[in-house]
mmCIF file of C-alpha atoms in Angstrom:
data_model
loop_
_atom_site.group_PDB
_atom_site.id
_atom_site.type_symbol
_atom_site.label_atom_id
_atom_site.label_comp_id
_atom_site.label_asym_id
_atom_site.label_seq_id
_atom_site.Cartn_x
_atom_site.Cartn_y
_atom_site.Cartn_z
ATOM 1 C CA UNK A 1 -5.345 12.937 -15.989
ATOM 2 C CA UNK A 2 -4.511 11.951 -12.637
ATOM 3 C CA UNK A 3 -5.104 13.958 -9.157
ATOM 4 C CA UNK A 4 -3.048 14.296 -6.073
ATOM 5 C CA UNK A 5 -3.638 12.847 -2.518
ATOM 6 C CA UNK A 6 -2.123 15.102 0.213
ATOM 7 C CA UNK A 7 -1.316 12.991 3.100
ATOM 8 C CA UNK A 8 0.242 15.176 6.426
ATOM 9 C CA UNK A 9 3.193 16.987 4.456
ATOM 10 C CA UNK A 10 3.111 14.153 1.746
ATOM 11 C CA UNK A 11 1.487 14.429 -1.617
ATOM 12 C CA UNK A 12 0.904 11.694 -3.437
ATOM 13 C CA UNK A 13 0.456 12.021 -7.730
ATOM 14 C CA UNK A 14 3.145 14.482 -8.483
ATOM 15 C CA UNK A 15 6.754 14.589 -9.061
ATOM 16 C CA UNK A 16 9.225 11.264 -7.726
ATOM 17 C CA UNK A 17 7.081 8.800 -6.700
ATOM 18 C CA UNK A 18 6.747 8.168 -2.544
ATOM 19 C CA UNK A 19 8.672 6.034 -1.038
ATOM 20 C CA UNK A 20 7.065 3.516 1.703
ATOM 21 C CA UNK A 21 8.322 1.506 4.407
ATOM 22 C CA UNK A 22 6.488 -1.527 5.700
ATOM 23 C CA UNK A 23 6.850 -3.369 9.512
ATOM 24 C CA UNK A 24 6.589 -6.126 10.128
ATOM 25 C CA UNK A 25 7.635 -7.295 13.100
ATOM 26 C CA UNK A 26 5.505 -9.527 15.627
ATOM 27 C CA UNK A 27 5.689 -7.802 18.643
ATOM 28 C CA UNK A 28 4.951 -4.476 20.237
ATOM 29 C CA UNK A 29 8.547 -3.804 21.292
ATOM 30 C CA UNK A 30 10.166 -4.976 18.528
ATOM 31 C CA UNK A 31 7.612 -2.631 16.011
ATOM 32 C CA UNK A 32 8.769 0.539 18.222
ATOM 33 C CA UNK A 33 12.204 -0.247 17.517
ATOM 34 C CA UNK A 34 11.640 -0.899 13.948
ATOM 35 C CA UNK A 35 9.646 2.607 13.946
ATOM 36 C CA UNK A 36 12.887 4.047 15.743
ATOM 37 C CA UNK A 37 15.150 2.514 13.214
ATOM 38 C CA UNK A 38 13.200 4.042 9.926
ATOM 39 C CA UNK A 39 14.004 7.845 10.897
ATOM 40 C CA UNK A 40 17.361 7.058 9.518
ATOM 41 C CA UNK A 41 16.035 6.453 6.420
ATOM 42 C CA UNK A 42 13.172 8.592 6.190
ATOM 43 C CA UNK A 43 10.722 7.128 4.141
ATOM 44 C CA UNK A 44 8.179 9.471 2.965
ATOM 45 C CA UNK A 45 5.382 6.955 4.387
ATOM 46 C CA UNK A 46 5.198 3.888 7.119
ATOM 47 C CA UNK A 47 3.261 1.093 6.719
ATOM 48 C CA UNK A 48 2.099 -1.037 9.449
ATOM 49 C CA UNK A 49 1.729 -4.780 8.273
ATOM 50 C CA UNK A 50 -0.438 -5.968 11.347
ATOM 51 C CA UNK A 51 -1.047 -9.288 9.705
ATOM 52 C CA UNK A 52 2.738 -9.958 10.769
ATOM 53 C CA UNK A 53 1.757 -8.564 14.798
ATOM 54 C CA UNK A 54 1.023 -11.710 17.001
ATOM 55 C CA UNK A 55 -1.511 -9.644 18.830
ATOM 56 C CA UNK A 56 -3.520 -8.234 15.968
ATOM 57 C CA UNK A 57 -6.662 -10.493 16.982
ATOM 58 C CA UNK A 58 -6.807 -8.117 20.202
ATOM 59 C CA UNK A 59 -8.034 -4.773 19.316
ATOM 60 C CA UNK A 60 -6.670 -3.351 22.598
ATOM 61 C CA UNK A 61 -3.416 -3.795 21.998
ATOM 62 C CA UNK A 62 -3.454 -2.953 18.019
ATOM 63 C CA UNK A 63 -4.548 0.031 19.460
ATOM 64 C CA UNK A 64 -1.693 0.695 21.938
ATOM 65 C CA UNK A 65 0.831 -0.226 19.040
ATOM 66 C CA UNK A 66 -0.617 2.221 17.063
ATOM 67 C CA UNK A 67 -0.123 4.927 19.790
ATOM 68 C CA UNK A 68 3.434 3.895 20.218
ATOM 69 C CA UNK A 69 4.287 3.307 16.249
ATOM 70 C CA UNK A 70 2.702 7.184 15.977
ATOM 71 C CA UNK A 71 4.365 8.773 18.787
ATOM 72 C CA UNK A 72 7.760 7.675 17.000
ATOM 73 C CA UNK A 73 7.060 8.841 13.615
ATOM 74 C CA UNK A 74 4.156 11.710 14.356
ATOM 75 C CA UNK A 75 4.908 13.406 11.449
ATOM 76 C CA UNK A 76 5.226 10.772 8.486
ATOM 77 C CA UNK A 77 1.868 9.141 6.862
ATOM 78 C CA UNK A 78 0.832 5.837 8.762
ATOM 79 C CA UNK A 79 -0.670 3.325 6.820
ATOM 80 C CA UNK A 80 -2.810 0.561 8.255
ATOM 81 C CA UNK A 81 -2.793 -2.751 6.568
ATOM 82 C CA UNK A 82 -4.109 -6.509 7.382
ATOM 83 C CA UNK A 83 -3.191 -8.562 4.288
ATOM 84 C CA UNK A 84 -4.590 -11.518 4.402
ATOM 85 C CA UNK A 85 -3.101 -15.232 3.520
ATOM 86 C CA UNK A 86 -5.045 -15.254 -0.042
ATOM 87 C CA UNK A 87 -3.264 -12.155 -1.282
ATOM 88 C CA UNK A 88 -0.184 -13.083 -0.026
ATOM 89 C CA UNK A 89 -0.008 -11.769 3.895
ATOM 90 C CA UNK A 90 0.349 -14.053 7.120
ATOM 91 C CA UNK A 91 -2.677 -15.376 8.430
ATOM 92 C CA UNK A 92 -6.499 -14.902 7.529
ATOM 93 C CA UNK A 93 -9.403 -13.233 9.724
ATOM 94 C CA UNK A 94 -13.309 -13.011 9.660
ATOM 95 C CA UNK A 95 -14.558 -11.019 7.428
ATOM 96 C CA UNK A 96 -16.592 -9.442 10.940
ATOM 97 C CA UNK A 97 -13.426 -9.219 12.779
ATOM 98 C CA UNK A 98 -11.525 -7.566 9.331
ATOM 99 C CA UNK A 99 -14.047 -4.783 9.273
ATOM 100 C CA UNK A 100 -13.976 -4.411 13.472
ATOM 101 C CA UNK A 101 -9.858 -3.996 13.002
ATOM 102 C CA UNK A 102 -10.375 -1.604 10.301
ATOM 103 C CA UNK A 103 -12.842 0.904 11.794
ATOM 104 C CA UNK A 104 -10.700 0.746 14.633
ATOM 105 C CA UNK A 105 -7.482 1.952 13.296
ATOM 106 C CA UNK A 106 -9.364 4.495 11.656
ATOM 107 C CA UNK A 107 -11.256 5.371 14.690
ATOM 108 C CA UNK A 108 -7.979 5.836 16.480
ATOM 109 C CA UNK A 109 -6.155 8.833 15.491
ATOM 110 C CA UNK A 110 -3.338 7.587 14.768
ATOM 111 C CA UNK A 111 -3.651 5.983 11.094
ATOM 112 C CA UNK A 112 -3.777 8.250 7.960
ATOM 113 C CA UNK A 113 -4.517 5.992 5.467
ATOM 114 C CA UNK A 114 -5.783 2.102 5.671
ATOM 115 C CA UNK A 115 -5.783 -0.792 3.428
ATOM 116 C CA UNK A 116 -9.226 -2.416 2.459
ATOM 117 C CA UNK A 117 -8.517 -5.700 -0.391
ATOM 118 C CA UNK A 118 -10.746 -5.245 -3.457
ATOM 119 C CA UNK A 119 -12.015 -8.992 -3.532
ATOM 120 C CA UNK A 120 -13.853 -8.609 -0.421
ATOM 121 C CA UNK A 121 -17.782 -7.947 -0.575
ATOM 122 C CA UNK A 122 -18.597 -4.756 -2.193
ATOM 123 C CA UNK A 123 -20.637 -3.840 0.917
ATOM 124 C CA UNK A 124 -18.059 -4.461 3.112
ATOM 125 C CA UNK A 125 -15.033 -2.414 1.089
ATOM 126 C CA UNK A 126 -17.775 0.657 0.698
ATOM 127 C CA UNK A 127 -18.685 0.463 4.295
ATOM 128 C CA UNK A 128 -14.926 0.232 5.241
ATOM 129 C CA UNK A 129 -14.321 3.565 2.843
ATOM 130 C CA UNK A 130 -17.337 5.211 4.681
ATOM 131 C CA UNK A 131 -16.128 4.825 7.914
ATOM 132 C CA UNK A 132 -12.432 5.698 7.122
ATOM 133 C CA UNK A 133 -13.692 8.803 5.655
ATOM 134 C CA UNK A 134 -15.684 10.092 8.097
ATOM 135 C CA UNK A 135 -12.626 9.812 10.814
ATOM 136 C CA UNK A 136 -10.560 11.901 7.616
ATOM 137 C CA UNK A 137 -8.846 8.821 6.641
ATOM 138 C CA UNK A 138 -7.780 8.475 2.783
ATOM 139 C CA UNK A 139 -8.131 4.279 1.959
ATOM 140 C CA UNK A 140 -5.718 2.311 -0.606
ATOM 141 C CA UNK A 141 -8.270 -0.511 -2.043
ATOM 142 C CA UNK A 142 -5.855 -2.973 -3.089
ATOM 143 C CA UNK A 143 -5.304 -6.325 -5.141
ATOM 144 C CA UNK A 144 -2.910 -8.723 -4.987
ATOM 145 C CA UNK A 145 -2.308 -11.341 -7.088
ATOM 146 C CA UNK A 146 0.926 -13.544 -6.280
ATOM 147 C CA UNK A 147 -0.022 -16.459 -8.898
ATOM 148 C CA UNK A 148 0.509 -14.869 -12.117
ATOM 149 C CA UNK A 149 -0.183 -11.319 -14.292
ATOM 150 C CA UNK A 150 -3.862 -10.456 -15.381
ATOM 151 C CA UNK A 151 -4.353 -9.220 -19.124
ATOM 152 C CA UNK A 152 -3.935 -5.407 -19.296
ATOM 153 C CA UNK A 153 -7.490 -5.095 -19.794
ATOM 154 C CA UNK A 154 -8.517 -6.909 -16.556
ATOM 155 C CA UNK A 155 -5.515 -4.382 -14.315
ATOM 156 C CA UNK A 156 -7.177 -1.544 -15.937
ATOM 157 C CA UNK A 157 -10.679 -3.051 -14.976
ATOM 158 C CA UNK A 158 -9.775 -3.827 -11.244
ATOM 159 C CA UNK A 159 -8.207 -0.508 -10.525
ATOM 160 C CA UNK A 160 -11.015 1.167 -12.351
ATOM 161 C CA UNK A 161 -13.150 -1.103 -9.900
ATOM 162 C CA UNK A 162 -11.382 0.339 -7.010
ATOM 163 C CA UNK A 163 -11.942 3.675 -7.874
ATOM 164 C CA UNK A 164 -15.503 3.743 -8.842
ATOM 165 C CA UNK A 165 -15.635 1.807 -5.227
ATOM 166 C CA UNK A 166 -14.189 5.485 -3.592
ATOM 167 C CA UNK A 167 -10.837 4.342 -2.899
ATOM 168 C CA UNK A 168 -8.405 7.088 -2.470
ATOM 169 C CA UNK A 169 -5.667 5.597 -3.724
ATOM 170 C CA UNK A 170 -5.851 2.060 -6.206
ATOM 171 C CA UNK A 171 -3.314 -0.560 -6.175
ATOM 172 C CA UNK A 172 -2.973 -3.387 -7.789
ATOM 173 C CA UNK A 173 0.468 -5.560 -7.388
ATOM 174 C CA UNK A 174 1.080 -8.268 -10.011
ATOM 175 C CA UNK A 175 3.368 -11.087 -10.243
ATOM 176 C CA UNK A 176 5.373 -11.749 -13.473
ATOM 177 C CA UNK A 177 6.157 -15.175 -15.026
ATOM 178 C CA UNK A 178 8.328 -13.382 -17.815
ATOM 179 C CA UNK A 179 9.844 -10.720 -19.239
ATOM 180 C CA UNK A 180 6.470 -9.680 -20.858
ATOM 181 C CA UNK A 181 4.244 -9.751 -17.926
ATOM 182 C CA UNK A 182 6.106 -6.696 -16.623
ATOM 183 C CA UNK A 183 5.242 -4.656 -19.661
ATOM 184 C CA UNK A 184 1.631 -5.556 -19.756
ATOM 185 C CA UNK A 185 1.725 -4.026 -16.072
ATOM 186 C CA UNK A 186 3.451 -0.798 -17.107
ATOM 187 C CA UNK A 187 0.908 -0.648 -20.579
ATOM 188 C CA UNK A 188 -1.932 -1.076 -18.292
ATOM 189 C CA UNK A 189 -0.367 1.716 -15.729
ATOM 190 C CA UNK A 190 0.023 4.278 -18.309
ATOM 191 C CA UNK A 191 -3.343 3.397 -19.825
ATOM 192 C CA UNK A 192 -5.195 3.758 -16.699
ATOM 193 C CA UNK A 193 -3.856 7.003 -15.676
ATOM 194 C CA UNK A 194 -4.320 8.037 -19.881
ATOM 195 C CA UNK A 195 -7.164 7.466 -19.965
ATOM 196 C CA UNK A 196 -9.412 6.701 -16.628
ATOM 197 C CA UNK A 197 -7.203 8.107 -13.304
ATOM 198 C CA UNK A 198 -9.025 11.039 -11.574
ATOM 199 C CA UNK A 199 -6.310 10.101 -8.308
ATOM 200 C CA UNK A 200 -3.003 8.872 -7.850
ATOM 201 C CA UNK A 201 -2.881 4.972 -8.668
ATOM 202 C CA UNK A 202 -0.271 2.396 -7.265
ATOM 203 C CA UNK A 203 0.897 -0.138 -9.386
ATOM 204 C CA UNK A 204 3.792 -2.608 -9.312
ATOM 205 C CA UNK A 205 5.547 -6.174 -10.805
ATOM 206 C CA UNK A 206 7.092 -8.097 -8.126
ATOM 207 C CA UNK A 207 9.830 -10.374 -7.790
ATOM 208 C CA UNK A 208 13.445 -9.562 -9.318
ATOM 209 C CA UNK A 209 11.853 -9.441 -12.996
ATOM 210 C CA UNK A 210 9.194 -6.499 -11.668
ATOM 211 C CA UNK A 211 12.087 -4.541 -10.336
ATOM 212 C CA UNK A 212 11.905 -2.371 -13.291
ATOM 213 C CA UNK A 213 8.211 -1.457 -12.339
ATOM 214 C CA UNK A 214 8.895 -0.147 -8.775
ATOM 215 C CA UNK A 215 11.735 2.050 -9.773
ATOM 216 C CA UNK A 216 9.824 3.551 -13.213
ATOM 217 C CA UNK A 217 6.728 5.371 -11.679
ATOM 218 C CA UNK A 218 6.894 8.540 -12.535
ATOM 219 C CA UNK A 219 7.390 7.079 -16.334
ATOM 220 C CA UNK A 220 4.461 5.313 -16.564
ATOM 221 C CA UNK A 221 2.191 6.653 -13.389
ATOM 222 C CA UNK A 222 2.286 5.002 -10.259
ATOM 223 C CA UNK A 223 2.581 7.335 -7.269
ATOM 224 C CA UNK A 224 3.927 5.433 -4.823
ATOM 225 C CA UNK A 225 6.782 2.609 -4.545
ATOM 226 C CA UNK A 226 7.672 0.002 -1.440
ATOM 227 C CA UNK A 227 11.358 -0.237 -0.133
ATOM 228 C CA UNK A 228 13.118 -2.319 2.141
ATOM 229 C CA UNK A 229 14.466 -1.780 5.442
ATOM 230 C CA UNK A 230 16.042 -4.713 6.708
ATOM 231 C CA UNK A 231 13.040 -7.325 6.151
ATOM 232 C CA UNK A 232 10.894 -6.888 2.583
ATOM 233 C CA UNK A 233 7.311 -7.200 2.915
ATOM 234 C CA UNK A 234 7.015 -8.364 -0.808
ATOM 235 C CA UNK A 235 9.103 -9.799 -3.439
ATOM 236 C CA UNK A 236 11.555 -7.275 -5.381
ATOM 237 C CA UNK A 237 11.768 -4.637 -3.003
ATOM 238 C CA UNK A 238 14.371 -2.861 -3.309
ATOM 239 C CA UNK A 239 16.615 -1.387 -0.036
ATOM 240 C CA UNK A 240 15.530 1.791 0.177
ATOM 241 C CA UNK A 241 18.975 4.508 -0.239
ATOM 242 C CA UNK A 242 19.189 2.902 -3.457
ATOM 243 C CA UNK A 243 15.384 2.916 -4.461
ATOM 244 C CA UNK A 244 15.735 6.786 -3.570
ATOM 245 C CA UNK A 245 19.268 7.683 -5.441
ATOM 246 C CA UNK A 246 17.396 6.016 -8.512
ATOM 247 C CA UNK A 247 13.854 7.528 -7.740
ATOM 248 C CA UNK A 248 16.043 11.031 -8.518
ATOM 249 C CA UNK A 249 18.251 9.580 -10.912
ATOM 250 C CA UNK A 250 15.201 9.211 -13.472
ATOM 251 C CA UNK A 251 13.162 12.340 -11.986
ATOM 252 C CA UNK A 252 16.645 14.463 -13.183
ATOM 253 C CA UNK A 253 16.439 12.761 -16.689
ATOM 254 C CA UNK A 254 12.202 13.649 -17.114
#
């Protein structure tokens, strides 16, 4: 039931699922030479964690770091993202200041996609869609929930949420406190792309017990899966020459 999402050369909701990269370094120089680093591996799409950039609170010089991160990797999909503390990133912002760093990596021309949380203010995550999409910016609206694993029904609910919100691209990442959590994840994947899905959804267990759920995507429907490069920006990611050999491995057995 699910669409596609067509990012630069990148399309999202068909075939392997995508592989992205996250940085997360805390300065300028050091995010350049993390850029430089990922060509190596070529991820199929780079996310900037800016909660992890000791500047982020200066839009100026977000700004220039975006210029730099982009003129490294011009031609793979940039994705903005500010996690904050409560869903598991580094530090917390005003909700003003959130929407202010938002609209201006959109604004900049150098982002493809950004990250707006689903447990903000509905006003503020359809404003933050708005403006996104009128720069021709795609948005992941996105839930995190490092304490435990929702019921199937509520994952289904909040990535239903996000896309009756107008988010590109819903994610929801879970965390598991057994064996079974993981499979109410991948249930409530393939029912939401069954039976609700008109995009490509992004779904995933973390820790070592959710490892299963980042390499199965294509099984049960998420489009897109994080890797690591030297440091992970989440529990259970795997390194990413492995994620990829297995990516295929299952893709060849479909």
């Amino acid at each position: 039931m699910s669409g596609t999402v067509t990012v630069k050369n990148v399309t999202l909701g068909e075939g392997i699922p995508k592989i992205c990269v996250s940085l997360v370094c805390t300065a300028m120089s050091e995010l350049v030479a993390e850029a430089q680093a990922l060509k190596e591996l070529a991820p199929d799409l780079v996310e900037w964690r800016s909660d992890f950039f000791a500047e982020v609170e200066d839009l100026a010089a977000v700004r220039k770091t975006l210029a730099e991160i982009s003129s490294v990797l011009p031609d793979i999909p940039l994705i903005f993202t500010f996690r904050s503390a409560r869903e598991g990133g580094e530090r917390e912002i005003a909700t003003e200041y959130y929407i202010r760093l938002n609209q201006a990596a959109a604004e900049s021309g150098y982002v493809d996609i950004i990250d707006v949380e689903l447990f903000n203010e509905e006003n503020v995550v359809r404003g933050l869609i708005d403006a996104a999409h009128a720069c021709g910016v795609f948005v992941i609206v996105s839930n995190h929930d490092f304490h435990g694993t929702p019921s199937r029904e509520e994952i289904v609910s909040r990535l239903r949420q996000a896309q009756e919100l107008g988010g590109d691209l819903p994610k929801i990442a879970v965390m598991p406190q057994q064996a079974g959590d993981v499979l109410t994840l991948l249930a409530a994947t393939n029912t939401m792309r069954e039976q609700y899905a008109d995009r490509p959804i992004i779904t995933m267990s973390m820790a070592g017990e959710g490892v299963i759920s980042r390499l199965a995507g294509e099984i049960f429907g998420s489009a897109l899966t994080f890797g690591a490069a030297h440091k992970p920006s989440a529990p259970g990611q795997v390194a990413v020459a492995e994620l990829r050999r297995v990516l295929e491995l299952l893709h060849r057995s479909l």
